[in-house]
PDB file of C-alpha atoms and ligand atoms in Angstrom:
ATOM      1  CA  MET A 211     -40.607  -4.073  -4.079  1.00 59.00           C
ATOM      2  CA  THR A 212     -39.007  -2.015  -1.171  1.00 67.00           C
ATOM      3  CA  ILE A 213     -35.597  -0.483  -1.863  1.00 77.00           C
ATOM      4  CA  GLU A 214     -34.061  -2.156   1.209  1.00 79.00           C
ATOM      5  CA  SER A 215     -30.604  -3.437   0.930  1.00 79.00           C
ATOM      6  CA  ILE A 216     -31.293  -6.758   3.794  1.00 82.00           C
ATOM      7  CA  ASN A 217     -32.323 -10.123   2.516  1.00 82.00           C
ATOM      8  CA  ALA A 218     -35.086 -12.607   4.595  1.00 81.00           C
ATOM      9  CA  THR A 219     -32.422 -13.297   6.810  1.00 83.00           C
ATOM     10  CA  GLY A 220     -32.079  -9.908   8.339  1.00 81.00           C
ATOM     11  CA  GLN A 221     -27.889 -10.304   5.739  1.00 84.00           C
ATOM     12  CA  VAL A 222     -26.749  -7.987   3.498  1.00 86.00           C
ATOM     13  CA  PRO A 223     -25.196 -10.258   0.324  1.00 93.00           C
ATOM     14  CA  LEU A 224     -22.685  -8.743  -1.733  1.00 96.00           C
ATOM     15  CA  VAL A 225     -24.574  -9.266  -5.368  1.00 97.00           C
ATOM     16  CA  ARG A 226     -27.936  -9.263  -5.156  1.00 96.00           C
ATOM     17  CA  ALA A 227     -31.056 -10.250  -7.549  1.00 97.00           C
ATOM     18  CA  GLN A 228     -34.717  -8.666  -7.573  1.00 95.00           C
ATOM     19  CA  ASP A 229     -36.494 -10.549 -10.856  1.00 96.00           C
ATOM     20  CA  VAL A 230     -34.072  -9.178 -12.740  1.00 97.00           C
ATOM     21  CA  ARG A 231     -34.770  -8.589 -16.975  1.00 97.00           C
ATOM     22  CA  LYS A 232     -33.158  -7.302 -19.759  1.00 98.00           C
ATOM     23  CA  SER A 233     -34.760  -6.784 -23.556  1.00 97.00           C
ATOM     24  CA  PHE A 234     -32.701  -5.948 -26.322  1.00 97.00           C
ATOM     25  CA  GLY A 235     -36.155  -4.441 -28.112  1.00 95.00           C
ATOM     26  CA  PRO A 236     -38.088  -7.095 -28.483  1.00 96.00           C
ATOM     27  CA  HIS A 237     -36.431  -9.890 -26.932  1.00 96.00           C
ATOM     28  CA  GLN A 238     -36.145  -9.876 -23.848  1.00 97.00           C
ATOM     29  CA  VAL A 239     -33.126 -11.691 -22.501  1.00 98.00           C
ATOM     30  CA  LEU A 240     -32.794 -12.041 -18.667  1.00 98.00           C
ATOM     31  CA  LYS A 241     -36.818 -12.817 -17.705  1.00 98.00           C
ATOM     32  CA  GLY A 242     -36.411 -11.986 -13.740  1.00 98.00           C
ATOM     33  CA  ILE A 243     -33.499 -13.741 -12.573  1.00 98.00           C
ATOM     34  CA  ASP A 244     -33.732 -14.077  -8.001  1.00 97.00           C
ATOM     35  CA  LEU A 245     -30.158 -14.872  -7.387  1.00 97.00           C
ATOM     36  CA  GLU A 246     -28.063 -13.875  -4.309  1.00 96.00           C
ATOM     37  CA  VAL A 247     -23.875 -13.420  -3.799  1.00 97.00           C
ATOM     38  CA  SER A 248     -22.888 -13.612   0.333  1.00 96.00           C
ATOM     39  CA  SER A 249     -19.480 -12.748   0.717  1.00 96.00           C
ATOM     40  CA  GLY A 250     -16.667 -14.434   0.346  1.00 96.00           C
ATOM     41  CA  GLU A 251     -18.606 -17.151  -2.411  1.00 97.00           C
ATOM     42  CA  VAL A 252     -17.994 -18.472  -5.191  1.00 98.00           C
ATOM     43  CA  VAL A 253     -20.798 -19.101  -7.782  1.00 98.00           C
ATOM     44  CA  CYS A 254     -20.668 -20.502 -10.911  1.00 98.00           C
ATOM     45  CA  LEU A 255     -23.657 -19.717 -13.512  1.00 98.00           C
ATOM     46  CA  ILE A 256     -23.863 -22.492 -16.284  1.00 97.00           C
ATOM     47  CA  GLY A 257     -26.048 -23.003 -18.545  1.00 97.00           C
ATOM     48  CA  ALA A 258     -26.072 -22.831 -22.651  1.00 96.00           C
ATOM     49  CA  SER A 259     -24.933 -20.301 -25.343  1.00 96.00           C
ATOM     50  CA  GLY A 260     -27.565 -17.517 -25.240  1.00 97.00           C
ATOM     51  CA  SER A 261     -28.858 -18.371 -22.254  1.00 98.00           C
ATOM     52  CA  GLY A 262     -28.203 -14.891 -20.272  1.00 98.00           C
ATOM     53  CA  LYS A 263     -25.505 -15.609 -18.268  1.00 98.00           C
ATOM     54  CA  SER A 264     -22.726 -13.192 -20.281  1.00 98.00           C
ATOM     55  CA  THR A 265     -25.624 -10.688 -19.911  1.00 98.00           C
ATOM     56  CA  PHE A 266     -26.204 -11.623 -16.315  1.00 98.00           C
ATOM     57  CA  LEU A 267     -22.671 -10.399 -15.243  1.00 98.00           C
ATOM     58  CA  ARG A 268     -22.744  -7.126 -18.323  1.00 97.00           C
ATOM     59  CA  CYS A 269     -25.341  -6.233 -15.454  1.00 97.00           C
ATOM     60  CA  VAL A 270     -24.243  -6.086 -12.839  1.00 97.00           C
ATOM     61  CA  ASN A 271     -21.344  -4.768 -13.467  1.00 96.00           C
ATOM     62  CA  HIS A 272     -22.438  -1.715 -14.693  1.00 95.00           C
ATOM     63  CA  LEU A 273     -21.904  -2.684 -18.281  1.00 95.00           C
ATOM     64  CA  GLU A 274     -26.274  -3.287 -19.436  1.00 95.00           C
ATOM     65  CA  LYS A 275     -28.648  -1.390 -17.894  1.00 94.00           C
ATOM     66  CA  ILE A 276     -31.957  -3.735 -16.530  1.00 95.00           C
ATOM     67  CA  ASP A 277     -35.317  -2.852 -17.714  1.00 93.00           C
ATOM     68  CA  GLY A 278     -36.991  -4.369 -14.170  1.00 93.00           C
ATOM     69  CA  GLY A 279     -36.051  -5.658 -11.095  1.00 94.00           C
ATOM     70  CA  LEU A 280     -32.868  -4.803  -8.433  1.00 94.00           C
ATOM     71  CA  LEU A 281     -29.443  -5.160  -8.635  1.00 96.00           C
ATOM     72  CA  TRP A 282     -27.445  -4.729  -5.269  1.00 94.00           C
ATOM     73  CA  VAL A 283     -24.032  -5.244  -4.866  1.00 94.00           C
ATOM     74  CA  GLU A 284     -23.781  -4.308  -1.553  1.00 90.00           C
ATOM     75  CA  ASP A 285     -25.986  -1.575  -0.525  1.00 87.00           C
ATOM     76  CA  ARG A 286     -25.935   0.460  -3.547  1.00 90.00           C
ATOM     77  CA  VAL A 287     -28.184  -0.774  -6.138  1.00 91.00           C
ATOM     78  CA  VAL A 288     -26.215  -0.625  -9.499  1.00 93.00           C
ATOM     79  CA  GLY A 289     -26.995   2.801 -11.456  1.00 92.00           C
ATOM     80  CA  TYR A 290     -28.806   4.233  -9.436  1.00 91.00           C
ATOM     81  CA  ARG A 291     -28.775   6.450  -6.409  1.00 89.00           C
ATOM     82  CA  ILE A 292     -31.132   5.927  -3.389  1.00 87.00           C
ATOM     83  CA  LYS A 293     -32.693   9.078  -1.851  1.00 86.00           C
ATOM     84  CA  GLY A 294     -35.394   8.503   1.080  1.00 83.00           C
ATOM     85  CA  ASP A 295     -37.701   5.669  -1.102  1.00 83.00           C
ATOM     86  CA  LYS A 296     -37.100   6.692  -4.459  1.00 89.00           C
ATOM     87  CA  LEU A 297     -33.719   5.319  -7.240  1.00 89.00           C
ATOM     88  CA  HIS A 298     -32.105   8.339  -9.218  1.00 91.00           C
ATOM     89  CA  GLU A 299     -30.100   7.157 -11.927  1.00 92.00           C
ATOM     90  CA  GLN A 300     -26.566   7.982 -11.231  1.00 93.00           C
ATOM     91  CA  SER A 301     -24.290  10.436 -12.904  1.00 92.00           C
ATOM     92  CA  HIS A 302     -21.648   9.191 -15.088  1.00 92.00           C
ATOM     93  CA  ASN A 303     -18.366   9.574 -12.152  1.00 91.00           C
ATOM     94  CA  GLU A 304     -21.036   7.515  -9.583  1.00 90.00           C
ATOM     95  CA  ILE A 305     -21.402   4.302 -11.535  1.00 91.00           C
ATOM     96  CA  CYS A 306     -17.102   5.048 -12.170  1.00 90.00           C
ATOM     97  CA  ALA A 307     -17.194   4.513  -8.965  1.00 89.00           C
ATOM     98  CA  ASP A 308     -19.156   1.687  -8.201  1.00 91.00           C
ATOM     99  CA  ARG A 309     -17.378  -0.178 -10.849  1.00 92.00           C
ATOM    100  CA  THR A 310     -13.619  -0.140  -9.252  1.00 93.00           C
ATOM    101  CA  ASP A 311     -14.642  -2.475  -6.527  1.00 95.00           C
ATOM    102  CA  ILE A 312     -15.679  -5.041  -9.419  1.00 97.00           C
ATOM    103  CA  GLY A 313     -12.461  -6.338 -11.083  1.00 97.00           C
ATOM    104  CA  MET A 314     -14.146  -8.822 -14.103  1.00 97.00           C
ATOM    105  CA  VAL A 315     -12.012 -10.985 -16.555  1.00 97.00           C
ATOM    106  CA  PHE A 316     -13.375 -11.662 -20.459  1.00 96.00           C
ATOM    107  CA  GLN A 317     -12.801 -14.763 -22.656  1.00 95.00           C
ATOM    108  CA  HIS A 318     -10.498 -12.518 -24.743  1.00 93.00           C
ATOM    109  CA  PHE A 319      -7.944 -11.157 -22.301  1.00 88.00           C
ATOM    110  CA  ASN A 320      -7.951  -7.958 -23.894  1.00 91.00           C
ATOM    111  CA  LEU A 321      -4.440  -6.013 -22.365  1.00 96.00           C
ATOM    112  CA  PHE A 322      -3.424  -2.900 -23.119  1.00 97.00           C
ATOM    113  CA  PRO A 323      -1.510  -4.141 -26.363  1.00 97.00           C
ATOM    114  CA  HIS A 324       1.628  -1.670 -26.415  1.00 98.00           C
ATOM    115  CA  MET A 325       2.068  -1.847 -22.690  1.00 98.00           C
ATOM    116  CA  THR A 326       4.019  -3.941 -20.404  1.00 98.00           C
ATOM    117  CA  VAL A 327       2.252  -6.216 -17.836  1.00 98.00           C
ATOM    118  CA  LEU A 328       3.808  -4.223 -15.016  1.00 98.00           C
ATOM    119  CA  GLU A 329       1.846  -0.651 -16.676  1.00 98.00           C
ATOM    120  CA  ASN A 330      -1.087  -2.901 -17.869  1.00 98.00           C
ATOM    121  CA  LEU A 331      -1.592  -3.409 -13.854  1.00 98.00           C
ATOM    122  CA  MET A 332      -0.581  -0.212 -12.726  1.00 98.00           C
ATOM    123  CA  GLU A 333      -3.274   1.764 -15.455  1.00 97.00           C
ATOM    124  CA  ALA A 334      -6.391   1.599 -13.684  1.00 96.00           C
ATOM    125  CA  PRO A 335      -4.230   2.111  -9.545  1.00 97.00           C
ATOM    126  CA  LEU A 336      -2.713   5.069 -10.716  1.00 98.00           C
ATOM    127  CA  ARG A 337      -5.341   7.442 -13.318  1.00 95.00           C
ATOM    128  CA  VAL A 338      -8.876   5.714 -12.060  1.00 94.00           C
ATOM    129  CA  LEU A 339      -7.692   5.296  -8.089  1.00 95.00           C
ATOM    130  CA  LYS A 340      -5.281   7.970  -8.203  1.00 96.00           C
ATOM    131  CA  GLN A 341      -3.267   5.952  -6.360  1.00 97.00           C
ATOM    132  CA  ARG A 342       0.615   6.200  -5.660  1.00 97.00           C
ATOM    133  CA  LYS A 343       2.902   4.609  -7.782  1.00 98.00           C
ATOM    134  CA  ASP A 344       5.334   2.940  -5.461  1.00 98.00           C
ATOM    135  CA  GLU A 345       2.615   1.213  -3.710  1.00 98.00           C
ATOM    136  CA  VAL A 346       1.045   0.147  -6.670  1.00 98.00           C
ATOM    137  CA  ARG A 347       3.935  -1.032  -8.099  1.00 98.00           C
ATOM    138  CA  ARG A 348       4.155  -2.964  -5.172  1.00 98.00           C
ATOM    139  CA  ARG A 349       1.439  -4.163  -5.002  1.00 98.00           C
ATOM    140  CA  ALA A 350       1.484  -5.688  -9.075  1.00 98.00           C
ATOM    141  CA  LEU A 351       4.603  -7.535  -8.467  1.00 98.00           C
ATOM    142  CA  GLY A 352       3.210  -8.997  -5.711  1.00 98.00           C
ATOM    143  CA  LEU A 353       0.393  -9.942  -7.873  1.00 98.00           C
ATOM    144  CA  LEU A 354       2.397 -11.266 -11.540  1.00 98.00           C
ATOM    145  CA  GLU A 355       4.482 -13.414  -8.020  1.00 97.00           C
ATOM    146  CA  GLN A 356       0.707 -14.616  -7.109  1.00 96.00           C
ATOM    147  CA  VAL A 357       0.508 -15.431 -10.460  1.00 97.00           C
ATOM    148  CA  GLY A 358       3.159 -16.535 -11.115  1.00 97.00           C
ATOM    149  CA  LEU A 359       4.851 -13.874 -13.784  1.00 97.00           C
ATOM    150  CA  GLU A 360       7.028 -12.446 -12.022  1.00 96.00           C
ATOM    151  CA  GLN A 361       9.406 -12.672 -14.599  1.00 97.00           C
ATOM    152  CA  LYS A 362       7.444 -10.652 -17.183  1.00 98.00           C
ATOM    153  CA  ALA A 363       6.515  -7.898 -15.759  1.00 98.00           C
ATOM    154  CA  HIS A 364       8.355  -6.031 -18.852  1.00 98.00           C
ATOM    155  CA  ALA A 365       6.722  -8.667 -21.897  1.00 98.00           C
ATOM    156  CA  TYR A 366       4.206  -7.162 -23.779  1.00 98.00           C
ATOM    157  CA  PRO A 367       1.007  -8.751 -23.921  1.00 97.00           C
ATOM    158  CA  ARG A 368       1.757 -10.454 -27.845  1.00 97.00           C
ATOM    159  CA  HIS A 369       5.548 -12.616 -26.860  1.00 97.00           C
ATOM    160  CA  LEU A 370       2.966 -14.328 -24.308  1.00 97.00           C
ATOM    161  CA  SER A 371       1.060 -16.815 -24.491  1.00 96.00           C
ATOM    162  CA  GLY A 372      -2.941 -16.718 -23.821  1.00 96.00           C
ATOM    163  CA  GLY A 373      -3.015 -18.417 -21.125  1.00 97.00           C
ATOM    164  CA  GLN A 374      -0.127 -16.499 -19.685  1.00 97.00           C
ATOM    165  CA  GLN A 375      -2.296 -13.810 -21.105  1.00 98.00           C
ATOM    166  CA  GLN A 376      -5.298 -14.725 -18.972  1.00 97.00           C
ATOM    167  CA  ARG A 377      -3.290 -14.942 -15.771  1.00 98.00           C
ATOM    168  CA  VAL A 378      -2.077 -11.013 -16.472  1.00 98.00           C
ATOM    169  CA  ALA A 379      -5.854 -10.478 -17.058  1.00 98.00           C
ATOM    170  CA  ILE A 380      -6.628 -11.515 -13.529  1.00 98.00           C
ATOM    171  CA  ALA A 381      -3.966 -10.266 -11.807  1.00 98.00           C
ATOM    172  CA  ARG A 382      -4.964  -6.681 -13.863  1.00 98.00           C
ATOM    173  CA  ALA A 383      -8.346  -6.883 -12.185  1.00 98.00           C
ATOM    174  CA  LEU A 384      -6.989  -7.752  -8.583  1.00 98.00           C
ATOM    175  CA  CYS A 385      -4.289  -5.017  -8.426  1.00 98.00           C
ATOM    176  CA  MET A 386      -7.870  -2.161  -8.564  1.00 97.00           C
ATOM    177  CA  GLN A 387      -8.866  -4.798  -4.957  1.00 97.00           C
ATOM    178  CA  PRO A 388     -12.015  -5.430  -6.115  1.00 97.00           C
ATOM    179  CA  LYS A 389     -15.203  -6.893  -2.957  1.00 97.00           C
ATOM    180  CA  LEU A 390     -16.081  -8.998  -5.830  1.00 98.00           C
ATOM    181  CA  MET A 391     -14.309 -10.863  -9.072  1.00 98.00           C
ATOM    182  CA  LEU A 392     -17.175 -11.851 -12.174  1.00 98.00           C
ATOM    183  CA  PHE A 393     -15.655 -13.885 -14.927  1.00 98.00           C
ATOM    184  CA  ASP A 394     -17.134 -14.968 -18.622  1.00 98.00           C
ATOM    185  CA  GLU A 395     -16.040 -18.051 -19.969  1.00 97.00           C
ATOM    186  CA  PRO A 396     -12.552 -17.228 -18.965  1.00 97.00           C
ATOM    187  CA  THR A 397     -10.769 -20.793 -20.347  1.00 97.00           C
ATOM    188  CA  SER A 398     -12.612 -21.233 -23.193  1.00 95.00           C
ATOM    189  CA  ALA A 399     -10.617 -19.538 -25.615  1.00 95.00           C
ATOM    190  CA  LEU A 400      -7.710 -20.885 -24.883  1.00 95.00           C
ATOM    191  CA  ASP A 401      -5.719 -24.483 -25.965  1.00 94.00           C
ATOM    192  CA  PRO A 402      -6.246 -27.360 -23.799  1.00 94.00           C
ATOM    193  CA  GLU A 403      -2.874 -27.441 -22.384  1.00 95.00           C
ATOM    194  CA  LEU A 404      -3.216 -23.829 -20.911  1.00 96.00           C
ATOM    195  CA  VAL A 405      -6.513 -24.151 -19.598  1.00 97.00           C
ATOM    196  CA  GLY A 406      -5.589 -25.282 -16.338  1.00 97.00           C
ATOM    197  CA  GLU A 407      -2.564 -22.814 -15.563  1.00 97.00           C
ATOM    198  CA  VAL A 408      -5.743 -20.358 -14.951  1.00 98.00           C
ATOM    199  CA  LEU A 409      -8.205 -22.567 -13.757  1.00 98.00           C
ATOM    200  CA  ARG A 410      -5.332 -23.203 -10.468  1.00 97.00           C
ATOM    201  CA  VAL A 411      -5.235 -19.205 -10.046  1.00 98.00           C
ATOM    202  CA  MET A 412      -8.764 -19.667  -9.752  1.00 98.00           C
ATOM    203  CA  LYS A 413      -9.251 -21.641  -7.128  1.00 98.00           C
ATOM    204  CA  ASP A 414      -6.634 -20.035  -5.375  1.00 97.00           C
ATOM    205  CA  LEU A 415      -7.798 -16.811  -5.599  1.00 97.00           C
ATOM    206  CA  ALA A 416     -11.663 -19.020  -4.028  1.00 97.00           C
ATOM    207  CA  LYS A 417      -9.870 -19.721  -1.273  1.00 97.00           C
ATOM    208  CA  SER A 418      -7.965 -16.716  -0.263  1.00 97.00           C
ATOM    209  CA  GLY A 419     -11.586 -15.935   0.670  1.00 97.00           C
ATOM    210  CA  MET A 420     -12.492 -14.012  -2.644  1.00 98.00           C
ATOM    211  CA  THR A 421     -15.648 -13.711  -4.031  1.00 98.00           C
ATOM    212  CA  MET A 422     -16.810 -14.783  -7.146  1.00 98.00           C
ATOM    213  CA  ILE A 423     -18.961 -15.309 -10.242  1.00 98.00           C
ATOM    214  CA  VAL A 424     -17.955 -17.439 -12.797  1.00 98.00           C
ATOM    215  CA  VAL A 425     -19.732 -18.397 -15.870  1.00 98.00           C
ATOM    216  CA  THR A 426     -17.739 -21.647 -17.162  1.00 96.00           C
ATOM    217  CA  HIS A 427     -18.264 -25.275 -19.137  1.00 94.00           C
ATOM    218  CA  GLU A 428     -15.395 -25.927 -16.523  1.00 95.00           C
ATOM    219  CA  MET A 429     -17.166 -28.848 -13.762  1.00 95.00           C
ATOM    220  CA  GLY A 430     -14.468 -30.043 -12.917  1.00 95.00           C
ATOM    221  CA  PHE A 431     -13.296 -26.496 -11.877  1.00 96.00           C
ATOM    222  CA  ALA A 432     -17.821 -26.388 -10.533  1.00 96.00           C
ATOM    223  CA  ARG A 433     -17.945 -29.324  -9.002  1.00 96.00           C
ATOM    224  CA  ASP A 434     -13.747 -28.459  -7.125  1.00 95.00           C
ATOM    225  CA  VAL A 435     -14.583 -25.345  -6.398  1.00 97.00           C
ATOM    226  CA  ALA A 436     -18.118 -23.908  -6.603  1.00 97.00           C
ATOM    227  CA  ASP A 437     -20.344 -23.390  -3.386  1.00 96.00           C
ATOM    228  CA  ARG A 438     -23.259 -23.202  -5.284  1.00 97.00           C
ATOM    229  CA  VAL A 439     -23.662 -23.671  -9.153  1.00 98.00           C
ATOM    230  CA  VAL A 440     -26.094 -21.890 -11.319  1.00 98.00           C
ATOM    231  CA  PHE A 441     -27.876 -22.989 -13.824  1.00 98.00           C
ATOM    232  CA  MET A 442     -29.913 -20.343 -16.541  1.00 98.00           C
ATOM    233  CA  HIS A 443     -31.663 -21.700 -19.333  1.00 97.00           C
ATOM    234  CA  ASP A 444     -33.300 -19.171 -21.933  1.00 97.00           C
ATOM    235  CA  GLY A 445     -33.229 -15.988 -19.148  1.00 98.00           C
ATOM    236  CA  ARG A 446     -34.435 -17.852 -16.089  1.00 98.00           C
ATOM    237  CA  ILE A 447     -32.256 -19.319 -12.980  1.00 98.00           C
ATOM    238  CA  ILE A 448     -34.261 -23.089 -13.296  1.00 97.00           C
ATOM    239  CA  GLU A 449     -31.767 -25.091 -11.133  1.00 97.00           C
ATOM    240  CA  GLU A 450     -29.412 -24.441  -8.657  1.00 97.00           C
ATOM    241  CA  GLY A 451     -27.307 -25.643  -4.643  1.00 97.00           C
ATOM    242  CA  ALA A 452     -24.400 -27.144  -4.442  1.00 96.00           C
ATOM    243  CA  ALA A 453     -21.792 -27.819  -7.014  1.00 94.00           C
ATOM    244  CA  GLU A 454     -22.041 -31.461  -6.048  1.00 92.00           C
ATOM    245  CA  THR A 455     -25.171 -31.821  -5.693  1.00 95.00           C
ATOM    246  CA  VAL A 456     -26.577 -29.811  -9.570  1.00 96.00           C
ATOM    247  CA  ILE A 457     -23.841 -31.633 -11.107  1.00 95.00           C
ATOM    248  CA  ASN A 458     -24.147 -34.897 -10.158  1.00 94.00           C
ATOM    249  CA  HIS A 459     -27.724 -35.331  -9.308  1.00 95.00           C
ATOM    250  CA  PRO A 460     -29.910 -32.582 -11.895  1.00 96.00           C
ATOM    251  CA  GLN A 461     -33.932 -32.029 -10.497  1.00 96.00           C
ATOM    252  CA  HIS A 462     -34.650 -30.329 -13.994  1.00 96.00           C
ATOM    253  CA  GLU A 463     -34.184 -32.399 -17.307  1.00 96.00           C
ATOM    254  CA  ARG A 464     -32.801 -29.264 -18.905  1.00 96.00           C
ATOM    255  CA  THR A 465     -30.130 -29.229 -16.489  1.00 96.00           C
ATOM    256  CA  ARG A 466     -28.953 -33.150 -16.788  1.00 96.00           C
ATOM    257  CA  ALA A 467     -29.720 -32.442 -21.254  1.00 95.00           C
ATOM    258  CA  PHE A 468     -27.137 -29.587 -21.025  1.00 95.00           C
ATOM    259  CA  LEU A 469     -24.899 -31.305 -18.496  1.00 95.00           C
ATOM    260  CA  SER A 470     -24.535 -34.577 -20.769  1.00 93.00           C
ATOM    261  CA  ALA A 471     -23.609 -32.548 -23.336  1.00 91.00           C
ATOM    262  CA  VAL A 472     -21.084 -30.907 -22.006  1.00 89.00           C
ATOM    263  CA  LEU A 473     -19.601 -33.964 -19.461  1.00 82.00           C
TER     264      LEU A 473
HETATM  265  P1  ADP B 666     -24.666 -16.526 -22.824  1.00 56.30           P
HETATM  266  O1  ADP B 666     -23.512 -15.500 -22.045  1.00 56.30           O
HETATM  267  O2  ADP B 666     -25.349 -17.296 -21.490  1.00 56.30           O
HETATM  268  O3  ADP B 666     -24.425 -17.165 -23.755  1.00 56.30           O
HETATM  269  P2  ADP B 666     -25.749 -13.763 -23.535  1.00 56.30           P
HETATM  270  O4  ADP B 666     -26.678 -13.119 -22.768  1.00 56.30           O
HETATM  271  O5  ADP B 666     -24.833 -13.827 -24.710  1.00 56.30           O
HETATM  272  O6  ADP B 666     -26.265 -15.682 -23.889  1.00 56.30           O
HETATM  273  O7  ADP B 666     -26.771 -13.414 -24.432  1.00 56.30           O
HETATM  274  C1  ADP B 666     -28.189 -13.714 -24.081  1.00 56.30           C
HETATM  275  C2  ADP B 666     -29.259 -13.595 -25.540  1.00 56.30           C
HETATM  276  O8  ADP B 666     -28.640 -11.851 -25.885  1.00 56.30           O
HETATM  277  C3  ADP B 666     -28.548 -13.582 -27.138  1.00 56.30           C
HETATM  278  O9  ADP B 666     -29.754 -14.377 -27.534  1.00 56.30           O
HETATM  279  C4  ADP B 666     -28.062 -12.596 -27.264  1.00 56.30           C
HETATM  280  O10 ADP B 666     -28.222 -12.947 -28.673  1.00 56.30           O
HETATM  281  C5  ADP B 666     -28.549 -11.579 -27.104  1.00 56.30           C
HETATM  282  N1  ADP B 666     -27.273 -10.533 -27.114  1.00 56.30           N
HETATM  283  C6  ADP B 666     -27.046  -9.964 -26.038  1.00 56.30           C
HETATM  284  N2  ADP B 666     -27.124  -8.982 -26.491  1.00 56.30           N
HETATM  285  C7  ADP B 666     -26.932  -8.292 -26.888  1.00 56.30           C
HETATM  286  C8  ADP B 666     -26.960  -6.992 -27.940  1.00 56.30           C
HETATM  287  N3  ADP B 666     -26.342  -6.191 -27.324  1.00 56.30           N
HETATM  288  N4  ADP B 666     -27.561  -6.908 -29.025  1.00 56.30           N
HETATM  289  C9  ADP B 666     -28.496  -7.673 -28.312  1.00 56.30           C
HETATM  290  N5  ADP B 666     -28.299  -8.852 -28.366  1.00 56.30           N
HETATM  291  C10 ADP B 666     -28.131  -9.495 -27.706  1.00 56.30           C
HETATM  292 MG1   MG B 667     -21.248 -15.113 -22.347  1.00 56.30          MG
END
């Protein structure tokens, strides 16, 4: 495998996985993932529980170290610095710097409970990026307006509904001005009546041109918003294509079985 960020069509995708492998002890969880995501693309990652979806997102976001293949975000190899034709492990500081380009939203919103909504948004831009307070505050308030929560700026997370908390989590990730947003089942912990408000925010974000990889069981969202749907099974991608094609006309029997269970 050559160390080259340009793909066969001469482009540099925003994310590029080449034969990515990951094991936990003897258990191989990712068995050779090849995936490219272009700038501005929205890719929905679907598949049964345990198929490796979260692990893949965590690898992209430097939260797990891969043990085979290469993973690129733009022209950088995740976890490594390229020197000539060799890879050197990144230092902690280099990893932190690269991670600032990636926003991640989890199933459980993980807001800082002792901070107000506005403070939650401002924390990382101030402490990690050392940006100016007035500038960060203005951006944070704009983002709260974007997710429909400007009136909650001074509330504490415990006083918000799950759907509101998840919208805050999305705004907090966006406040770092990431190039890539990863969503790991962002609505699966929510009461059904709160799912729609979160999906709407994500849909608007997709329309604004954000590059997104979304793990979800919301097939309606995938059909409406995703440029591409990728189906994982047992650590491998076994089917991918336009959302309409994969969801309405799945080719692989495993995809059909999965879809009939979630649709
Ligand atoms: P999915 O998100 O598709 O449900 P995961 O990526 O969470 O799947 O998990 C894939 C497999 O990897 C599962 O069998 C899970 O138990 C295992 N796994 C995930 N994280 C760890 C870990 N930190 N240590 C050991 N096994 C793990
Ligand atoms: Mg998962």
